[in-house]
PDB file of N, CA and C in Angstrom:
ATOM      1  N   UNK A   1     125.898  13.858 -13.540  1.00 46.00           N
ATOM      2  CA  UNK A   1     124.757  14.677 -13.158  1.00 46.00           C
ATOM      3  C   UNK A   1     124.961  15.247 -11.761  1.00 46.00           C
ATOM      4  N   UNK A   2     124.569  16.401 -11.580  1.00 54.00           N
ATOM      5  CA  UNK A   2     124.507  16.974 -10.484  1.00 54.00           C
ATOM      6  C   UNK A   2     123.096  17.540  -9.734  1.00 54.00           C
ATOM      7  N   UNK A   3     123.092  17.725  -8.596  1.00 60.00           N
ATOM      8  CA  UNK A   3     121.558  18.457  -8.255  1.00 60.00           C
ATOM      9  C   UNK A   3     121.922  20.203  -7.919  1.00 60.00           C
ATOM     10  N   UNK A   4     120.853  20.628  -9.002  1.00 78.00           N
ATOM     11  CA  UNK A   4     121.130  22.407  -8.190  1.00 78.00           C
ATOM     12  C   UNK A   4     119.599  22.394  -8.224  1.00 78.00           C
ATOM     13  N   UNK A   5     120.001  23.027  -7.085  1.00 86.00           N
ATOM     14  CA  UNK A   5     118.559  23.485  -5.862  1.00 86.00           C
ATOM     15  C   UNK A   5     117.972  24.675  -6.814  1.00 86.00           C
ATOM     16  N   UNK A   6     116.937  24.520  -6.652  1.00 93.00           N
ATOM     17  CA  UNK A   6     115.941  25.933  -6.774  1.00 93.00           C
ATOM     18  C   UNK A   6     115.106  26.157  -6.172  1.00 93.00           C
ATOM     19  N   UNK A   7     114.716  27.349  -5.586  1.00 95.00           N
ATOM     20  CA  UNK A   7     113.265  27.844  -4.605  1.00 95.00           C
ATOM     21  C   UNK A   7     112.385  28.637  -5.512  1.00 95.00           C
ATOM     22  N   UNK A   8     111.564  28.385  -4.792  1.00 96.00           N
ATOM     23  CA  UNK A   8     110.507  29.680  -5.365  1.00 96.00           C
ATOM     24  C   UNK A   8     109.815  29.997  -3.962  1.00 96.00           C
ATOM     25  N   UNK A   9     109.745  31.629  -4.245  1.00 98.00           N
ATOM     26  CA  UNK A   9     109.605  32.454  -3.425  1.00 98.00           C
ATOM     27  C   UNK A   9     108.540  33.696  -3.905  1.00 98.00           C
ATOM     28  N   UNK A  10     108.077  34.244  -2.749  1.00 98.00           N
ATOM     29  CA  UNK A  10     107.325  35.955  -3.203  1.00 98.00           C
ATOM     30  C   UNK A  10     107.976  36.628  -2.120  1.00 98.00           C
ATOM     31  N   UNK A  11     107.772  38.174  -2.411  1.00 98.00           N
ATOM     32  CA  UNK A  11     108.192  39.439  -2.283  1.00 98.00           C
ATOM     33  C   UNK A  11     107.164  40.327  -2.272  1.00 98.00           C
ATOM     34  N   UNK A  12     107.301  41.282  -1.003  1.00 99.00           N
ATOM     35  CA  UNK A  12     106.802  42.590  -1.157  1.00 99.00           C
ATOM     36  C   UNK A  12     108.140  43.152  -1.410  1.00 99.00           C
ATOM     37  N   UNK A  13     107.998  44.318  -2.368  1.00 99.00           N
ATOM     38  CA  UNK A  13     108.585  45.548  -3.175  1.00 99.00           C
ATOM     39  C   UNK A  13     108.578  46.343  -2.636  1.00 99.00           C
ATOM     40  N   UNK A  14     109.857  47.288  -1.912  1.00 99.00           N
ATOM     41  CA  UNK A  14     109.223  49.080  -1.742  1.00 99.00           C
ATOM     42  C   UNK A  14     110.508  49.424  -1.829  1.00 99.00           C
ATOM     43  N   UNK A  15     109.900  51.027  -1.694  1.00 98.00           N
ATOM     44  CA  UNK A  15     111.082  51.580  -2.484  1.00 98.00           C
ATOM     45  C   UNK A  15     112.122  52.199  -1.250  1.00 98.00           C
ATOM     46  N   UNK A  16     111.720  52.163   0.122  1.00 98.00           N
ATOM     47  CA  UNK A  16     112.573  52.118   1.433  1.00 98.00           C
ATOM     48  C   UNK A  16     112.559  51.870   2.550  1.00 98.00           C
ATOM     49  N   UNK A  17     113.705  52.074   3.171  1.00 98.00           N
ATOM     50  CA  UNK A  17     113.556  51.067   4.330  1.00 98.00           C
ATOM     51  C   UNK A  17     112.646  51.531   5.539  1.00 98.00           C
ATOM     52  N   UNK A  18     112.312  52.726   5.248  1.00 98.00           N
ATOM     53  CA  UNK A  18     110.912  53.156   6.591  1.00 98.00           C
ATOM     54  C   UNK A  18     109.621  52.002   6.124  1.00 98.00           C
ATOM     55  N   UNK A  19     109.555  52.549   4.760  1.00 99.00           N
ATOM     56  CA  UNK A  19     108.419  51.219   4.497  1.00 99.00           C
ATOM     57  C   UNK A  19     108.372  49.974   4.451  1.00 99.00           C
ATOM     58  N   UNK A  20     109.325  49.524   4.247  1.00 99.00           N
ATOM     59  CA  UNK A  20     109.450  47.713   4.591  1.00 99.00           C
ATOM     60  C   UNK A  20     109.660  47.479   6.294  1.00 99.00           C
ATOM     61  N   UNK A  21     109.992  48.739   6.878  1.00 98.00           N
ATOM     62  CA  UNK A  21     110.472  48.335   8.041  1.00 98.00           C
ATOM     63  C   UNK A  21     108.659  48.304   8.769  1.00 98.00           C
ATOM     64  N   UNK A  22     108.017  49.029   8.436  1.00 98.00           N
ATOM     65  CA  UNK A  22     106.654  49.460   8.341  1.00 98.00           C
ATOM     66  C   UNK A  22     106.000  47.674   8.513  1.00 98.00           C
ATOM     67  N   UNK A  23     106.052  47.475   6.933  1.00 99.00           N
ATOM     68  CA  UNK A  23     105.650  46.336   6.776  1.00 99.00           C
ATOM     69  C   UNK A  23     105.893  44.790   7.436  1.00 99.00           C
ATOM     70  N   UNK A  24     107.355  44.998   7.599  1.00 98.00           N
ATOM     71  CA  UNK A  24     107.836  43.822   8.737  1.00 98.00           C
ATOM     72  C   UNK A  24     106.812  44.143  10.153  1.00 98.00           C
ATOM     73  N   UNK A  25     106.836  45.028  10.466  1.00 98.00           N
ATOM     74  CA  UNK A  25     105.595  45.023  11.714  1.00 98.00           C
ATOM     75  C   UNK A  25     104.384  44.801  11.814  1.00 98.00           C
ATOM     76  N   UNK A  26     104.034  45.031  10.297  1.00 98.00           N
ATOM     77  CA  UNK A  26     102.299  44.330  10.100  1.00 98.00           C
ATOM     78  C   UNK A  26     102.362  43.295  10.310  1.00 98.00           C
ATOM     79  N   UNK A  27     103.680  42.557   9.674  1.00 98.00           N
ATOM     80  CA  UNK A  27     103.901  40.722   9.093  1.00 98.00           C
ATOM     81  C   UNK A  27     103.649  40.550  10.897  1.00 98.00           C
ATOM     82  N   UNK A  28     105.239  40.872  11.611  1.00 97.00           N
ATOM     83  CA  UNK A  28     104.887  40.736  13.175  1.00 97.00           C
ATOM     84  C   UNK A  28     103.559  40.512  14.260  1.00 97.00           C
ATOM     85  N   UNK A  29     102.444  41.421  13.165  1.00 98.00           N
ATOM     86  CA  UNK A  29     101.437  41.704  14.389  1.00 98.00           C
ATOM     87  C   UNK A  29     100.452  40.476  13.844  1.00 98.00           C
ATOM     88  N   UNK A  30     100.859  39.907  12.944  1.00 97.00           N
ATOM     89  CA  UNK A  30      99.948  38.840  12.547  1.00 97.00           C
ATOM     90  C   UNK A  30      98.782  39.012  10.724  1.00 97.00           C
ATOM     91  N   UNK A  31      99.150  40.231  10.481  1.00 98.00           N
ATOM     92  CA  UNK A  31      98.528  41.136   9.268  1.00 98.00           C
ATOM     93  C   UNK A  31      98.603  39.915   8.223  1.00 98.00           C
ATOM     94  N   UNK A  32      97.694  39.887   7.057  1.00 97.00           N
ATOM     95  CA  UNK A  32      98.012  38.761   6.320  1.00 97.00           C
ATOM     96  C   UNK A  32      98.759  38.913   5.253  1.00 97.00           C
ATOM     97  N   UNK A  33      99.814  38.477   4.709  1.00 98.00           N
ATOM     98  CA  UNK A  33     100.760  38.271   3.834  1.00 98.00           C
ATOM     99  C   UNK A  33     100.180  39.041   2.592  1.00 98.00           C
ATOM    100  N   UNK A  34      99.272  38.262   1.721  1.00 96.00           N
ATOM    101  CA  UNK A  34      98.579  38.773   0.785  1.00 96.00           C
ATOM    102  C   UNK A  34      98.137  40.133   0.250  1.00 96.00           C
ATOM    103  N   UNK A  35      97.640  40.350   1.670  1.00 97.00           N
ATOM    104  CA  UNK A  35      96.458  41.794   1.854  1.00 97.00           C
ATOM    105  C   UNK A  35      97.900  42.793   1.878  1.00 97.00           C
ATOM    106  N   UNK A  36      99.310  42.707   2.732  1.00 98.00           N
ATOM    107  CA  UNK A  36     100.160  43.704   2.531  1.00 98.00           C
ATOM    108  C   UNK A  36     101.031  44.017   1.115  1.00 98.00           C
ATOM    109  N   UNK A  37     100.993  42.241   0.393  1.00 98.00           N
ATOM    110  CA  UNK A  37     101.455  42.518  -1.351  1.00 98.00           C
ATOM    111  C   UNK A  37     100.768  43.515  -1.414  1.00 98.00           C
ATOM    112  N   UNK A  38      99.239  43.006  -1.841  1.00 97.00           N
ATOM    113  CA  UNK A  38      98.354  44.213  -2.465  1.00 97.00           C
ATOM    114  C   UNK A  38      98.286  45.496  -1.715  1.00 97.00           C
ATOM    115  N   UNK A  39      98.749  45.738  -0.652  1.00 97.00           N
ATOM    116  CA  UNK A  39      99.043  46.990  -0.282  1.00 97.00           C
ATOM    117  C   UNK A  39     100.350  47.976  -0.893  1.00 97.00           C
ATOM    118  N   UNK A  40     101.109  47.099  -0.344  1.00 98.00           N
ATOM    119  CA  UNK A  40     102.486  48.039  -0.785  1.00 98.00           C
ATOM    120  C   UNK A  40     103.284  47.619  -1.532  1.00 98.00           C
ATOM    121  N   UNK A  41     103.417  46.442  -1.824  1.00 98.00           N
ATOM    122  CA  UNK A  41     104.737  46.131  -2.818  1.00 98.00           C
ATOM    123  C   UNK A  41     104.336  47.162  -4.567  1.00 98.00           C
ATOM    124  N   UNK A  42     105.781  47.378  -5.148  1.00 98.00           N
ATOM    125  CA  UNK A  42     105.797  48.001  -6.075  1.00 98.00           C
ATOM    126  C   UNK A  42     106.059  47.464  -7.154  1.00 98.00           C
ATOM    127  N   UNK A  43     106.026  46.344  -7.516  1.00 97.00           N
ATOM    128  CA  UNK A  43     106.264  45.113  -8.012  1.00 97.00           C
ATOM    129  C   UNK A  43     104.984  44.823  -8.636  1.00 97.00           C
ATOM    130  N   UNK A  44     103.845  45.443  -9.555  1.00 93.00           N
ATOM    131  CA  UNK A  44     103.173  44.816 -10.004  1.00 93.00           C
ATOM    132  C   UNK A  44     102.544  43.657 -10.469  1.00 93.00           C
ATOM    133  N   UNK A  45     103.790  42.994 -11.448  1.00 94.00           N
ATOM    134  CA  UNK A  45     103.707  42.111 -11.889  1.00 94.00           C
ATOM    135  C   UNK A  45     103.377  40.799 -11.021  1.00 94.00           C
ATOM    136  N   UNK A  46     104.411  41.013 -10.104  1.00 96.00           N
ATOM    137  CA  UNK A  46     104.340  39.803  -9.122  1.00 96.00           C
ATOM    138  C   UNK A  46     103.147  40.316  -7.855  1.00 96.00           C
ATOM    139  N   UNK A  47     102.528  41.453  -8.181  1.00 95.00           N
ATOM    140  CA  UNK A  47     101.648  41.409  -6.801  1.00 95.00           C
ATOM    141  C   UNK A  47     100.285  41.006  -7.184  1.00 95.00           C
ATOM    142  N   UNK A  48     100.445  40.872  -8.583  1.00 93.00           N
ATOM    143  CA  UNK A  48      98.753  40.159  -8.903  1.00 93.00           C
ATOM    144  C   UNK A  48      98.884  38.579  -8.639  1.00 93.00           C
ATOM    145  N   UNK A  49      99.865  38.392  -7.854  1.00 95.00           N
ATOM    146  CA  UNK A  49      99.956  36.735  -7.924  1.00 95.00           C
ATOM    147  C   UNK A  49     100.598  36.531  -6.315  1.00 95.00           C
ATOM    148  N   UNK A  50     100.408  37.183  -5.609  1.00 96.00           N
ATOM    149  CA  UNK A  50     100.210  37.299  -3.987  1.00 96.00           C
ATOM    150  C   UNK A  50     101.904  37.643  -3.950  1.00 96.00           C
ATOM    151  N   UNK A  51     102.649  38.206  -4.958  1.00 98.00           N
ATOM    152  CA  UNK A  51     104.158  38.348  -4.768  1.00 98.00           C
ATOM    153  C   UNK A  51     105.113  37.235  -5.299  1.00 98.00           C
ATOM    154  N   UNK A  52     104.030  36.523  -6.010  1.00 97.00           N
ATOM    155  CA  UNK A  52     104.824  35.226  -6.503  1.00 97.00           C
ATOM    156  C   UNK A  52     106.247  35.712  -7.536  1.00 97.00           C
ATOM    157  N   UNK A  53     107.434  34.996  -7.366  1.00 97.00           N
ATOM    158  CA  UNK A  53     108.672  35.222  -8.420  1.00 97.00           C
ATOM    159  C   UNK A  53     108.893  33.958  -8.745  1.00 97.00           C
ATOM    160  N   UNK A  54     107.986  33.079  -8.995  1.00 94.00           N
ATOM    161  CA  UNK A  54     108.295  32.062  -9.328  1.00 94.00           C
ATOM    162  C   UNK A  54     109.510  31.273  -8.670  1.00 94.00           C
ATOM    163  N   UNK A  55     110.089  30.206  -9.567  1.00 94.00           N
ATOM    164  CA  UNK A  55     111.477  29.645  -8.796  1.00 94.00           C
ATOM    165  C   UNK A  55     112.689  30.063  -9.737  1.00 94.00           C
ATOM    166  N   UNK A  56     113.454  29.706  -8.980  1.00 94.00           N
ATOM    167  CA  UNK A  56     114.918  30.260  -9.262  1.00 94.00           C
ATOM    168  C   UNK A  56     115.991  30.031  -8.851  1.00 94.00           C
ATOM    169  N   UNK A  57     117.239  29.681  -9.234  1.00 91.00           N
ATOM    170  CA  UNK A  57     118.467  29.141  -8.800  1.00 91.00           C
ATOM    171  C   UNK A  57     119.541  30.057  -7.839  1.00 91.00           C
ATOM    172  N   UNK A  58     120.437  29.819  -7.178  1.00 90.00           N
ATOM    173  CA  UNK A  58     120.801  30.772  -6.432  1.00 90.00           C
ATOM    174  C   UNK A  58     121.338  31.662  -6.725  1.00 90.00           C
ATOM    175  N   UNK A  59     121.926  31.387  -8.381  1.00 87.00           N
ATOM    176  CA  UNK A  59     122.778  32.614  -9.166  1.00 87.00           C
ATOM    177  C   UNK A  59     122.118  32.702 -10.459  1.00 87.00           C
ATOM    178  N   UNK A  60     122.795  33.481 -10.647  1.00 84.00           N
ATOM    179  CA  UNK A  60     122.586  33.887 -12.483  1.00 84.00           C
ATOM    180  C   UNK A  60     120.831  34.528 -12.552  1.00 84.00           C
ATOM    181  N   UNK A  61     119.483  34.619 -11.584  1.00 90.00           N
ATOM    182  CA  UNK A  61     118.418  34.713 -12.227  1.00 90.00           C
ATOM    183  C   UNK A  61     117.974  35.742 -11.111  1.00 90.00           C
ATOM    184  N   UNK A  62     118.529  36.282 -10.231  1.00 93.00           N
ATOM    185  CA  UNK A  62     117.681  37.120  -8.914  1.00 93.00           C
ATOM    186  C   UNK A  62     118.839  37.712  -8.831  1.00 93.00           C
ATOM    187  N   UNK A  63     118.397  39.366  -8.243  1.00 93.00           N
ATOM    188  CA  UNK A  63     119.788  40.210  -7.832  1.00 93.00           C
ATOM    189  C   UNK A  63     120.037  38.695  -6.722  1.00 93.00           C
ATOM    190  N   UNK A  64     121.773  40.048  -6.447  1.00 94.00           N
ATOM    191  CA  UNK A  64     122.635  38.632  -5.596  1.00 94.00           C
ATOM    192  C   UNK A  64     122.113  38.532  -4.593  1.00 94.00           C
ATOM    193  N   UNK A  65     121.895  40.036  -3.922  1.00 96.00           N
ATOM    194  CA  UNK A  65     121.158  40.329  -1.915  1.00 96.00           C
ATOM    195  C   UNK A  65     119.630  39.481  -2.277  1.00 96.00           C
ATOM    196  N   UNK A  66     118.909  39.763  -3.038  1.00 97.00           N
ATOM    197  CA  UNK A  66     117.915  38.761  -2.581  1.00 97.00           C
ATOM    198  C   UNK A  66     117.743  37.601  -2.847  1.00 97.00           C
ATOM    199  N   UNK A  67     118.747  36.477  -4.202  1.00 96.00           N
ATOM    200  CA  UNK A  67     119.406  35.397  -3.976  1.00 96.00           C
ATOM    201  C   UNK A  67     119.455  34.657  -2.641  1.00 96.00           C
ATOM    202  N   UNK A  68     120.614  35.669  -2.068  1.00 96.00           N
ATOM    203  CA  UNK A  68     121.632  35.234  -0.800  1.00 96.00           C
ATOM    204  C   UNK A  68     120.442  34.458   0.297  1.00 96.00           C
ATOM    205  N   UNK A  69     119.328  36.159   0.710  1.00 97.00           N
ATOM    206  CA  UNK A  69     118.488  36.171   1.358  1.00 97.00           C
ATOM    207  C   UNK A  69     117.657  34.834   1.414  1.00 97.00           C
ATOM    208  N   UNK A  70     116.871  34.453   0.219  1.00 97.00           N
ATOM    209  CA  UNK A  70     115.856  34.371  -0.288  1.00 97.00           C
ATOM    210  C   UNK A  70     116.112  32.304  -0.024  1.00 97.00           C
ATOM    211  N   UNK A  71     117.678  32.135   0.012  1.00 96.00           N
ATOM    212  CA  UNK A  71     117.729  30.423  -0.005  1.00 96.00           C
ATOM    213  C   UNK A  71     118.459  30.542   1.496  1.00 96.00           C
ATOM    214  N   UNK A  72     118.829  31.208   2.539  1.00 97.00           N
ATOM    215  CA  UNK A  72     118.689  31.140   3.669  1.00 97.00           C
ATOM    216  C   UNK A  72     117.736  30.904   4.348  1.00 97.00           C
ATOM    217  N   UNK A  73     116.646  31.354   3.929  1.00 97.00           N
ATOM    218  CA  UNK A  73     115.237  31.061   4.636  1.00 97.00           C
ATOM    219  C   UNK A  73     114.742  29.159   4.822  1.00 97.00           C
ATOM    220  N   UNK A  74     113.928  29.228   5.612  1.00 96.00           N
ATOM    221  CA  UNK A  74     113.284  27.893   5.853  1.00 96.00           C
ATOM    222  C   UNK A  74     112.049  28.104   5.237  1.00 96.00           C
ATOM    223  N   UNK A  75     111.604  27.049   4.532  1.00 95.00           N
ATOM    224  CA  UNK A  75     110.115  27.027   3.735  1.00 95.00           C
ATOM    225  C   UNK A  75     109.087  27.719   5.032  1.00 95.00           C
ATOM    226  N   UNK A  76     108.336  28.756   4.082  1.00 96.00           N
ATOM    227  CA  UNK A  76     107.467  29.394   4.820  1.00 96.00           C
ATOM    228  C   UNK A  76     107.811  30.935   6.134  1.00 96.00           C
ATOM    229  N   UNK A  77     109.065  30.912   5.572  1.00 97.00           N
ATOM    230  CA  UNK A  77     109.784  31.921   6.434  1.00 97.00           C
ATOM    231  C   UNK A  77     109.978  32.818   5.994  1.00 97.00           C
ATOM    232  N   UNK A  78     109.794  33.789   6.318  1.00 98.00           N
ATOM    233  CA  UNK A  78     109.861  35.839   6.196  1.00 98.00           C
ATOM    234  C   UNK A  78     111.177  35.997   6.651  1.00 98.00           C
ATOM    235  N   UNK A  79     112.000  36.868   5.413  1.00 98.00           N
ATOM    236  CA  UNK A  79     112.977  37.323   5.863  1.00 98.00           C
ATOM    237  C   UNK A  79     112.784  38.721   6.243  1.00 98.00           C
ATOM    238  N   UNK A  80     113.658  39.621   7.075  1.00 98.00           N
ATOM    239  CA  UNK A  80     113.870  40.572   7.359  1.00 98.00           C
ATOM    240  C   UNK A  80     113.968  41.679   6.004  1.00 98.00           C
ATOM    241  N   UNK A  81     114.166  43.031   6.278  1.00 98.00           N
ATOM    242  CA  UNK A  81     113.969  43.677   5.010  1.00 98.00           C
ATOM    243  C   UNK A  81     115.549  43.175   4.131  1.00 98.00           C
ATOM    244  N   UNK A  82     115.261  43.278   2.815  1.00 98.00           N
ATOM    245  CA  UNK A  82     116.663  43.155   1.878  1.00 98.00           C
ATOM    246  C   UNK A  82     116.929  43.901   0.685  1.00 98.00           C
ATOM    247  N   UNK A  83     118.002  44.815   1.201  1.00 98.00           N
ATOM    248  CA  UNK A  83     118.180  45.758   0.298  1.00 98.00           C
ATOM    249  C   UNK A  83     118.739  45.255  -1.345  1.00 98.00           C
ATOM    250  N   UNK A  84     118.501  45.667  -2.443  1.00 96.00           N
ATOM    251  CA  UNK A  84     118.534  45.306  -3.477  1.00 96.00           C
ATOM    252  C   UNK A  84     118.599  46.937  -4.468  1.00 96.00           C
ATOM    253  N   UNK A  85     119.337  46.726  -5.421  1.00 95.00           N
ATOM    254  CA  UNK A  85     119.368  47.314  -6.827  1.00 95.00           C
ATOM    255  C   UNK A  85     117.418  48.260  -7.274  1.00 95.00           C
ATOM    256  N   UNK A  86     116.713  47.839  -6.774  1.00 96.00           N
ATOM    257  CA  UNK A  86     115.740  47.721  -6.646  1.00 96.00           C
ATOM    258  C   UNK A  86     114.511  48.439  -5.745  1.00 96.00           C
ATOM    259  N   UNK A  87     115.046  48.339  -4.693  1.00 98.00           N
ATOM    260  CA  UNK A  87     114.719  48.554  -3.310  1.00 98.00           C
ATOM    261  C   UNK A  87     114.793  48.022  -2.365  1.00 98.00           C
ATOM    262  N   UNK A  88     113.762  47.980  -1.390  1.00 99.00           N
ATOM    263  CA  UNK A  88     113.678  46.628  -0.181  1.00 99.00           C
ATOM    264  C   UNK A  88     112.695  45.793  -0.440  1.00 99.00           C
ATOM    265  N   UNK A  89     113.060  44.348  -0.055  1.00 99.00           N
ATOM    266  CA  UNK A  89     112.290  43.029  -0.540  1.00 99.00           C
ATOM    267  C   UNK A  89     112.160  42.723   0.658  1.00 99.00           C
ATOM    268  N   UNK A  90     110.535  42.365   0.852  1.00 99.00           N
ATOM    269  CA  UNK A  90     110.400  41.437   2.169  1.00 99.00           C
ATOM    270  C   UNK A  90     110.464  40.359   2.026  1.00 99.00           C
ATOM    271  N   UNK A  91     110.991  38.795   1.922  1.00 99.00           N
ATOM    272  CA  UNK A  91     110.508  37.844   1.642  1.00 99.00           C
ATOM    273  C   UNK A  91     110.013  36.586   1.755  1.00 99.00           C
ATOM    274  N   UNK A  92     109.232  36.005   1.274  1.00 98.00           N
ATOM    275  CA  UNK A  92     108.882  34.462   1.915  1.00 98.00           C
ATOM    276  C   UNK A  92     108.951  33.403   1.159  1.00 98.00           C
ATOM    277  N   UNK A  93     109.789  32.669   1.628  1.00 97.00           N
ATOM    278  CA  UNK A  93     110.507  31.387   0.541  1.00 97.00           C
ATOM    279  C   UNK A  93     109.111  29.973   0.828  1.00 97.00           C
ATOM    280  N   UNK A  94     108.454  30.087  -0.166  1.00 95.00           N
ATOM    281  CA  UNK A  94     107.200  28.837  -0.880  1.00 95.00           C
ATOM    282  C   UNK A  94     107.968  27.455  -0.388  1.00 95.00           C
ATOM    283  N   UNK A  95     108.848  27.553  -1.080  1.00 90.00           N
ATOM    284  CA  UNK A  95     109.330  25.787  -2.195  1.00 90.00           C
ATOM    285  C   UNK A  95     110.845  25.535  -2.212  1.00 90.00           C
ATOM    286  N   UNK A  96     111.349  24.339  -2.063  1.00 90.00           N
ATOM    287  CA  UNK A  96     112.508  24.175  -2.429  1.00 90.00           C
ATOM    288  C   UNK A  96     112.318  22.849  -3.001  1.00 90.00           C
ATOM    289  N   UNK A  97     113.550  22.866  -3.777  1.00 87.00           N
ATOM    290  CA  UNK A  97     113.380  21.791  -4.872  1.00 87.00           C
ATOM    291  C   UNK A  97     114.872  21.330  -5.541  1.00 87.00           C
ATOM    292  N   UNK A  98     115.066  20.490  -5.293  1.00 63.00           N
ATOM    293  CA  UNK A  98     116.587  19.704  -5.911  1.00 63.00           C
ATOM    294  C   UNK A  98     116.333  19.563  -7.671  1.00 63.00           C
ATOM    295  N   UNK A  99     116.900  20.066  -8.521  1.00 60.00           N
ATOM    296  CA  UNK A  99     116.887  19.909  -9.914  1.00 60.00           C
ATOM    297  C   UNK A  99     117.945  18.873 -10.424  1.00 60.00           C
ATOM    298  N   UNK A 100     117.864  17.837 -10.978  1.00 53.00           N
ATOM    299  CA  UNK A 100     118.659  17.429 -11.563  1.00 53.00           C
ATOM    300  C   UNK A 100     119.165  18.010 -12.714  1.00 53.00           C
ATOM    301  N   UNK A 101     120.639  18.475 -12.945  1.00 50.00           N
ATOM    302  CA  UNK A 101     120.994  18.897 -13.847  1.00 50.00           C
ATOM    303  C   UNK A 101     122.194  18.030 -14.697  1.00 50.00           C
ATOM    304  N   UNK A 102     122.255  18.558 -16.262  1.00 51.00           N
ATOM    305  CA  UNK A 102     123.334  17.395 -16.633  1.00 51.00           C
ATOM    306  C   UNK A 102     124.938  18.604 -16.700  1.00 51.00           C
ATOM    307  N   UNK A 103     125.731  18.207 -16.661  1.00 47.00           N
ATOM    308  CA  UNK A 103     127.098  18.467 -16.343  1.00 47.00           C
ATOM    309  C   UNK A 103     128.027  17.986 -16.979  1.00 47.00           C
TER     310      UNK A 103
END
């Protein structure tokens, strides 16, 4: 048996980097997390749930750039903007969690 890690994380969505860069300055000035999902992310799905993406392993289930991003972070930490297949992701890593897996 082995342990693979998984986080779960949310995301604001946009579609460039004036606007996430935008948004990193709300996060900065103290703006609340939530209130900027429901502002700007483009990400529907996940913005009715404050940006939630649930959890996820470091490969195989998230583009790679916001993967990479997304398990660098320290619980409760905003990353900088991250370009993606997608657009730009702002993000904030929830949860981490050791999975036991069998092998």
């Amino acid at each position: 048996m082995t342990l693979k890690e998984k986080i779960r994380a949310s995301h604001i969505l946009v579609a460039d980097k004036k606007t996430a860069d935008e948004v990193e300055k709300k996060l900065d000035k103290g703006e609340k997390w939530d209130a900027l999902v429901s502002e700007y992310s483009t990400d529907t799905a996940s913005a009715a749930q404050g940006g939630d993406v649930g959890w996820f392993a470091k490969e195989g289930q998230m583009d790679e750039n916001f993967s990479k991003a997304a398990f660098k972070l320290k619980v409760n930490e905003i990353s900088k903007p991250v370009k993606s297949q997608f657009g730009y992701h702002i993000i904030k890593k929830r949860l981490k969690n050791a999975v036991n897996m069998m092998t």
